[in-house]
């Protein structure tokens, strides 16, 4: 029998979070290198839950606050092979392709600054992520004014010319 639980993640101020699934003990070291080689100024914390052997939460990062938050979130999720990456002074769009190219990474559940709930299933074997609730539900469809505001915003922050 499965039990389901919703786990609200702790996302520190001015950060983004990436939650995904990977499969090997060297995940934290390879992801550390992926982040610092892609966005050198990024401050981050990373935690990865092993699913075999000692079943430890492995952690890396270059910011103690973010490393501790990543550990708390990974342990709250409690599912094996899940990783939590918390970023400051970097955005997922800047390094998500690199993270997805890390050989151990299987999938990404979310990459966001929004409030996140992780839907976890629990069985006799353990826990697994069924999906995430990322932010809020849509409130309508964008019209011409909203489309113009979106285009203007992307140019203001430098992602479009």
mmCIF file of C-alpha atoms in Angstrom:
data_model
loop_
_atom_site.group_PDB
_atom_site.id
_atom_site.type_symbol
_atom_site.label_atom_id
_atom_site.label_comp_id
_atom_site.label_asym_id
_atom_site.label_seq_id
_atom_site.Cartn_x
_atom_site.Cartn_y
_atom_site.Cartn_z
ATOM 1 C CA UNK A 1 0.000 0.000 0.000
ATOM 2 C CA UNK A 2 1.212 3.502 -0.810
ATOM 3 C CA UNK A 3 0.862 6.548 1.384
ATOM 4 C CA UNK A 4 1.163 10.014 -0.128
ATOM 5 C CA UNK A 5 2.597 13.122 1.492
ATOM 6 C CA UNK A 6 3.176 16.690 0.388
ATOM 7 C CA UNK A 7 6.527 18.125 1.516
ATOM 8 C CA UNK A 8 6.832 21.937 1.409
ATOM 9 C CA UNK A 9 10.385 22.955 0.595
ATOM 10 C CA UNK A 10 12.311 25.673 2.393
ATOM 11 C CA UNK A 11 13.616 28.119 -0.191
ATOM 12 C CA UNK A 12 15.846 30.834 1.331
ATOM 13 C CA UNK A 13 15.314 34.447 0.257
ATOM 14 C CA UNK A 14 16.774 35.463 -3.099
ATOM 15 C CA UNK A 15 17.409 31.897 -4.228
ATOM 16 C CA UNK A 16 16.249 29.379 -6.792
ATOM 17 C CA UNK A 17 15.921 25.659 -6.247
ATOM 18 C CA UNK A 18 16.461 22.723 -8.568
ATOM 19 C CA UNK A 19 15.125 19.322 -7.523
ATOM 20 C CA UNK A 20 15.947 16.237 -9.510
ATOM 21 C CA UNK A 21 16.925 12.599 -9.527
ATOM 22 C CA UNK A 22 20.423 11.204 -10.000
ATOM 23 C CA UNK A 23 21.919 7.770 -9.473
ATOM 24 C CA UNK A 24 25.472 7.569 -8.165
ATOM 25 C CA UNK A 25 27.642 8.559 -5.189
ATOM 26 C CA UNK A 26 29.777 10.964 -7.251
ATOM 27 C CA UNK A 27 26.735 13.110 -8.081
ATOM 28 C CA UNK A 28 27.598 15.813 -5.535
ATOM 29 C CA UNK A 29 31.165 16.212 -6.788
ATOM 30 C CA UNK A 30 30.239 16.275 -10.465
ATOM 31 C CA UNK A 31 27.359 18.707 -9.884
ATOM 32 C CA UNK A 32 29.625 20.951 -7.779
ATOM 33 C CA UNK A 33 32.023 21.155 -10.728
ATOM 34 C CA UNK A 34 29.153 21.751 -13.165
ATOM 35 C CA UNK A 35 27.902 24.753 -11.177
ATOM 36 C CA UNK A 36 31.273 26.438 -10.542
ATOM 37 C CA UNK A 37 32.439 25.866 -14.120
ATOM 38 C CA UNK A 38 29.232 27.337 -15.582
ATOM 39 C CA UNK A 39 28.467 30.250 -13.211
ATOM 40 C CA UNK A 40 31.645 30.875 -11.159
ATOM 41 C CA UNK A 41 30.058 33.626 -9.014
ATOM 42 C CA UNK A 42 27.151 31.389 -7.964
ATOM 43 C CA UNK A 43 26.618 30.721 -4.274
ATOM 44 C CA UNK A 44 25.026 27.325 -3.763
ATOM 45 C CA UNK A 45 24.315 24.336 -1.628
ATOM 46 C CA UNK A 46 23.711 20.828 -2.894
ATOM 47 C CA UNK A 47 22.449 17.677 -1.190
ATOM 48 C CA UNK A 48 21.948 14.176 -2.622
ATOM 49 C CA UNK A 49 20.211 11.242 -0.936
ATOM 50 C CA UNK A 50 21.868 7.899 -1.540
ATOM 51 C CA UNK A 51 19.529 4.963 -2.170
ATOM 52 C CA UNK A 52 21.857 2.082 -1.276
ATOM 53 C CA UNK A 53 24.849 1.271 0.880
ATOM 54 C CA UNK A 54 24.974 3.612 3.882
ATOM 55 C CA UNK A 55 22.008 5.651 2.454
ATOM 56 C CA UNK A 56 23.503 8.974 3.528
ATOM 57 C CA UNK A 57 22.619 12.484 2.453
ATOM 58 C CA UNK A 58 25.793 13.665 0.698
ATOM 59 C CA UNK A 59 26.394 17.420 0.493
ATOM 60 C CA UNK A 60 28.596 20.007 -1.216
ATOM 61 C CA UNK A 61 28.472 23.713 -1.916
ATOM 62 C CA UNK A 62 30.301 26.957 -1.358
ATOM 63 C CA UNK A 63 27.776 28.633 0.977
ATOM 64 C CA UNK A 64 27.074 27.197 4.435
ATOM 65 C CA UNK A 65 23.516 28.589 4.668
ATOM 66 C CA UNK A 66 22.522 27.167 1.287
ATOM 67 C CA UNK A 67 24.263 23.853 1.921
ATOM 68 C CA UNK A 68 22.354 23.465 5.206
ATOM 69 C CA UNK A 69 19.051 24.373 3.490
ATOM 70 C CA UNK A 70 19.715 21.837 0.708
ATOM 71 C CA UNK A 71 20.372 19.147 3.319
ATOM 72 C CA UNK A 72 17.168 19.984 5.233
ATOM 73 C CA UNK A 73 15.111 19.842 2.033
ATOM 74 C CA UNK A 74 16.676 16.585 0.812
ATOM 75 C CA UNK A 75 16.074 14.970 4.197
ATOM 76 C CA UNK A 76 12.493 16.284 4.338
ATOM 77 C CA UNK A 77 11.819 14.693 0.934
ATOM 78 C CA UNK A 78 13.510 11.542 2.184
ATOM 79 C CA UNK A 79 13.559 9.767 -1.172
ATOM 80 C CA UNK A 80 16.634 7.955 -2.439
ATOM 81 C CA UNK A 81 18.546 9.331 -5.413
ATOM 82 C CA UNK A 82 16.953 12.777 -5.081
ATOM 83 C CA UNK A 83 19.122 15.889 -5.192
ATOM 84 C CA UNK A 84 18.383 19.456 -4.113
ATOM 85 C CA UNK A 85 20.439 22.347 -5.497
ATOM 86 C CA UNK A 86 19.843 25.823 -4.058
ATOM 87 C CA UNK A 87 21.315 28.768 -5.987
ATOM 88 C CA UNK A 88 22.014 32.395 -5.174
ATOM 89 C CA UNK A 89 23.592 34.837 -7.667
ATOM 90 C CA UNK A 90 22.670 32.426 -10.461
ATOM 91 C CA UNK A 91 19.495 31.311 -12.158
ATOM 92 C CA UNK A 92 18.539 27.809 -13.311
ATOM 93 C CA UNK A 93 18.336 29.026 -16.918
ATOM 94 C CA UNK A 94 22.085 29.731 -16.762
ATOM 95 C CA UNK A 95 23.115 26.203 -15.784
ATOM 96 C CA UNK A 96 20.221 23.788 -16.218
ATOM 97 C CA UNK A 97 21.581 22.347 -19.480
ATOM 98 C CA UNK A 98 24.916 21.743 -17.780
ATOM 99 C CA UNK A 99 23.256 20.082 -14.778
ATOM 100 C CA UNK A 100 21.190 17.875 -17.088
ATOM 101 C CA UNK A 101 24.417 16.877 -18.867
ATOM 102 C CA UNK A 102 26.000 15.546 -15.661
ATOM 103 C CA UNK A 103 26.178 11.791 -16.356
ATOM 104 C CA UNK A 104 24.463 10.821 -13.091
ATOM 105 C CA UNK A 105 21.440 13.130 -13.542
ATOM 106 C CA UNK A 106 18.334 11.217 -14.639
ATOM 107 C CA UNK A 107 15.661 13.920 -14.497
ATOM 108 C CA UNK A 108 14.729 17.346 -13.200
ATOM 109 C CA UNK A 109 11.469 17.725 -11.269
ATOM 110 C CA UNK A 110 11.574 21.527 -11.044
ATOM 111 C CA UNK A 111 13.809 24.590 -11.302
ATOM 112 C CA UNK A 112 12.163 27.609 -9.698
ATOM 113 C CA UNK A 113 12.064 30.458 -7.201
ATOM 114 C CA UNK A 114 8.389 29.744 -6.492
ATOM 115 C CA UNK A 115 7.057 27.963 -3.434
ATOM 116 C CA UNK A 116 7.385 24.211 -4.062
ATOM 117 C CA UNK A 117 5.645 21.170 -2.657
ATOM 118 C CA UNK A 118 7.080 17.751 -3.472
ATOM 119 C CA UNK A 119 4.515 14.960 -3.713
ATOM 120 C CA UNK A 120 6.119 11.911 -2.115
ATOM 121 C CA UNK A 121 4.864 8.329 -2.077
ATOM 122 C CA UNK A 122 5.881 6.028 0.768
ATOM 123 C CA UNK A 123 5.916 2.228 0.520
ATOM 124 C CA UNK A 124 7.444 -0.582 2.556
ATOM 125 C CA UNK A 125 10.627 -0.187 0.466
ATOM 126 C CA UNK A 126 11.046 3.572 0.905
ATOM 127 C CA UNK A 127 10.026 6.930 -0.505
ATOM 128 C CA UNK A 128 9.841 8.267 -4.052
ATOM 129 C CA UNK A 129 8.977 11.567 -5.716
ATOM 130 C CA UNK A 130 5.744 11.434 -7.720
ATOM 131 C CA UNK A 131 5.963 15.053 -8.855
ATOM 132 C CA UNK A 132 6.015 18.642 -7.693
ATOM 133 C CA UNK A 133 3.594 21.495 -7.224
ATOM 134 C CA UNK A 134 5.521 24.529 -8.469
ATOM 135 C CA UNK A 135 4.010 27.931 -7.668
ATOM 136 C CA UNK A 136 0.369 28.799 -8.237
ATOM 137 C CA UNK A 137 -2.300 27.762 -10.740
ATOM 138 C CA UNK A 138 -2.898 29.926 -13.837
ATOM 139 C CA UNK A 139 -5.363 32.790 -13.363
ATOM 140 C CA UNK A 140 -6.110 33.440 -17.040
ATOM 141 C CA UNK A 141 -4.633 33.713 -20.524
ATOM 142 C CA UNK A 142 -2.176 36.439 -21.467
ATOM 143 C CA UNK A 143 -3.537 39.185 -23.667
ATOM 144 C CA UNK A 144 -1.697 41.771 -25.766
ATOM 145 C CA UNK A 145 -0.796 43.948 -22.743
ATOM 146 C CA UNK A 146 0.606 40.990 -20.793
ATOM 147 C CA UNK A 147 2.521 39.746 -23.863
ATOM 148 C CA UNK A 148 4.047 43.211 -24.265
ATOM 149 C CA UNK A 149 4.996 43.317 -20.580
ATOM 150 C CA UNK A 150 6.638 39.861 -20.885
ATOM 151 C CA UNK A 151 8.682 40.956 -23.912
ATOM 152 C CA UNK A 152 9.713 44.182 -22.181
ATOM 153 C CA UNK A 153 10.723 42.342 -19.005
ATOM 154 C CA UNK A 154 12.923 39.849 -20.902
ATOM 155 C CA UNK A 155 14.751 42.730 -22.563
ATOM 156 C CA UNK A 156 15.065 44.644 -19.296
ATOM 157 C CA UNK A 157 16.850 41.716 -17.615
ATOM 158 C CA UNK A 158 19.060 41.068 -20.666
ATOM 159 C CA UNK A 159 17.673 37.753 -21.921
ATOM 160 C CA UNK A 160 16.458 39.250 -25.211
ATOM 161 C CA UNK A 161 17.696 42.174 -27.310
#
